[in-house]
Steps between C-alpha positions, in 0.01 A plus 500: 500500500671191632360150541346462845641244743157333506488455121858372492433250781187377319694447176777314681237276662336438161827384345649322803470170312785609271755502781721792605407828331733798475364853461639789298395839367321528168341821373327630814413147609664179613642223281480141628786262417567130540822314414703815576427703184177361352240778524162326473271774634478869577273679744406845372461793737123459449526158665429308179715192452638457148647171379786454251369385162590448138288463188376151590438551872367851443216353295413266788502790742278705268254210474477506881417873496849636568616836364852623421689735729468859382671819604494860386793707383519846349479334157182312591378176651706187444398136532742235620358176363776298666323573831137385527280544807444200722148371419242615755410138577854447636515814715408314819581142398861399565466177303372676189744790542788253519376328181507835319843574644631168372362589157696826522826326586568407134496859372670619820788254465540591132517872588752432777718296266490780242609753765782271618627459143484876442699567819760241396536662155544844657758367744691330216500820292619703797778251578608499135504881483678539835 
């Protein structure tokens, strides 16, 4: 099941305060990016918006009633604690949603930097081997 156009438009409206947002595929949902490669949120096929988190921000999300993204595989259900649901209180409040998104930018930037460094290492190994 894909993310509906209505749900995607609502999420883009919620986070409009962040500036230009790029979309990409993630699981069976849609990833939301700022600053080219900084994935700060994901919309699951269920329509739930999940925000990028780390240990510190995840605790703040949990205090606000957020739950981690979960999915089921043949080996069982898995939790992705680096993606926490947008608090219900922010679901229709662009100002509050943008505050949560800004909180998620720290972990999102750190994850993007880690991916960039990993790609650079792979490219360097490939160039050295080739």
